[in-house]
C-alpha cells in the first residue's frame, strides 16, 4: 500500500484538487487502485472567525 499526500499553504485555489485528480487519473490508467480523501484540519472550528495569526 502506498500513499501520496498533496499539501498546500493557507491560500486556497492553488489547484490542489485538480492536481490530485490528475495524478489519480494517471495512476488509474496504470491499473492502480486510487481513493482520494480530503482532510479538514479545522474540525469543529470556523476558520472565517479566526485571526489570520491563528491559522
CSV table of C-alpha atoms in Angstrom, one decimal:
chain,number,residue,atom,x,y,z
A,1,UNK,CA,0.0,0.0,0.0
A,2,UNK,CA,1.4,3.4,-1.0
A,3,UNK,CA,0.2,6.9,0.0
A,4,UNK,CA,0.5,10.2,-1.9
A,5,UNK,CA,0.0,13.4,0.1
A,6,UNK,CA,-0.8,16.7,-1.6
A,7,UNK,CA,-0.5,19.6,0.7
A,8,UNK,CA,-0.7,23.4,0.2
A,9,UNK,CA,-0.3,26.6,2.1
A,10,UNK,CA,-3.0,28.8,3.5
A,11,UNK,CA,-4.0,30.1,0.1
A,12,UNK,CA,-7.0,28.3,-1.4
A,13,UNK,CA,-7.4,27.8,-5.2
A,14,UNK,CA,-3.9,26.6,-5.8
A,15,UNK,CA,-5.1,23.7,-7.8
A,16,UNK,CA,-4.5,21.0,-5.2
A,17,UNK,CA,-7.8,19.3,-6.1
A,18,UNK,CA,-7.1,19.5,-9.8
A,19,UNK,CA,-3.5,18.2,-9.3
A,20,UNK,CA,-4.7,15.3,-7.1
A,21,UNK,CA,-7.4,14.4,-9.6
A,22,UNK,CA,-4.9,14.4,-12.5
A,23,UNK,CA,-2.4,12.2,-10.5
A,24,UNK,CA,-5.2,9.8,-9.6
A,25,UNK,CA,-6.3,9.6,-13.2
A,26,UNK,CA,-2.8,8.8,-14.3
A,27,UNK,CA,-2.4,6.2,-11.7
A,28,UNK,CA,-5.7,4.6,-12.6
A,29,UNK,CA,-4.6,4.3,-16.2
A,30,UNK,CA,-1.7,2.2,-14.9
A,31,UNK,CA,-4.2,-0.1,-13.0
A,32,UNK,CA,-3.6,1.3,-9.5
A,33,UNK,CA,-6.5,1.4,-7.1
A,34,UNK,CA,-6.9,5.0,-6.1
A,35,UNK,CA,-9.0,6.6,-3.4
A,36,UNK,CA,-8.9,10.4,-2.7
A,37,UNK,CA,-9.5,11.7,0.8
A,38,UNK,CA,-9.8,15.3,1.8
A,39,UNK,CA,-8.7,16.1,5.4
A,40,UNK,CA,-10.0,19.2,7.0
A,41,UNK,CA,-7.8,20.5,9.8
A,42,UNK,CA,-10.5,22.8,11.1
A,43,UNK,CA,-12.6,20.2,12.9
A,44,UNK,CA,-15.5,22.0,14.7
A,45,UNK,CA,-13.9,25.4,14.1
A,46,UNK,CA,-15.0,28.1,11.6
A,47,UNK,CA,-11.7,29.5,10.2
A,48,UNK,CA,-13.6,32.6,8.9
A,49,UNK,CA,-13.9,33.8,12.5
A,50,UNK,CA,-10.2,33.1,13.4
A,51,UNK,CA,-7.4,35.6,13.4
A,52,UNK,CA,-5.0,35.2,10.5
A,53,UNK,CA,-2.2,34.6,13.0
A,54,UNK,CA,-4.1,31.6,14.4
A,55,UNK,CA,-4.3,29.6,11.2
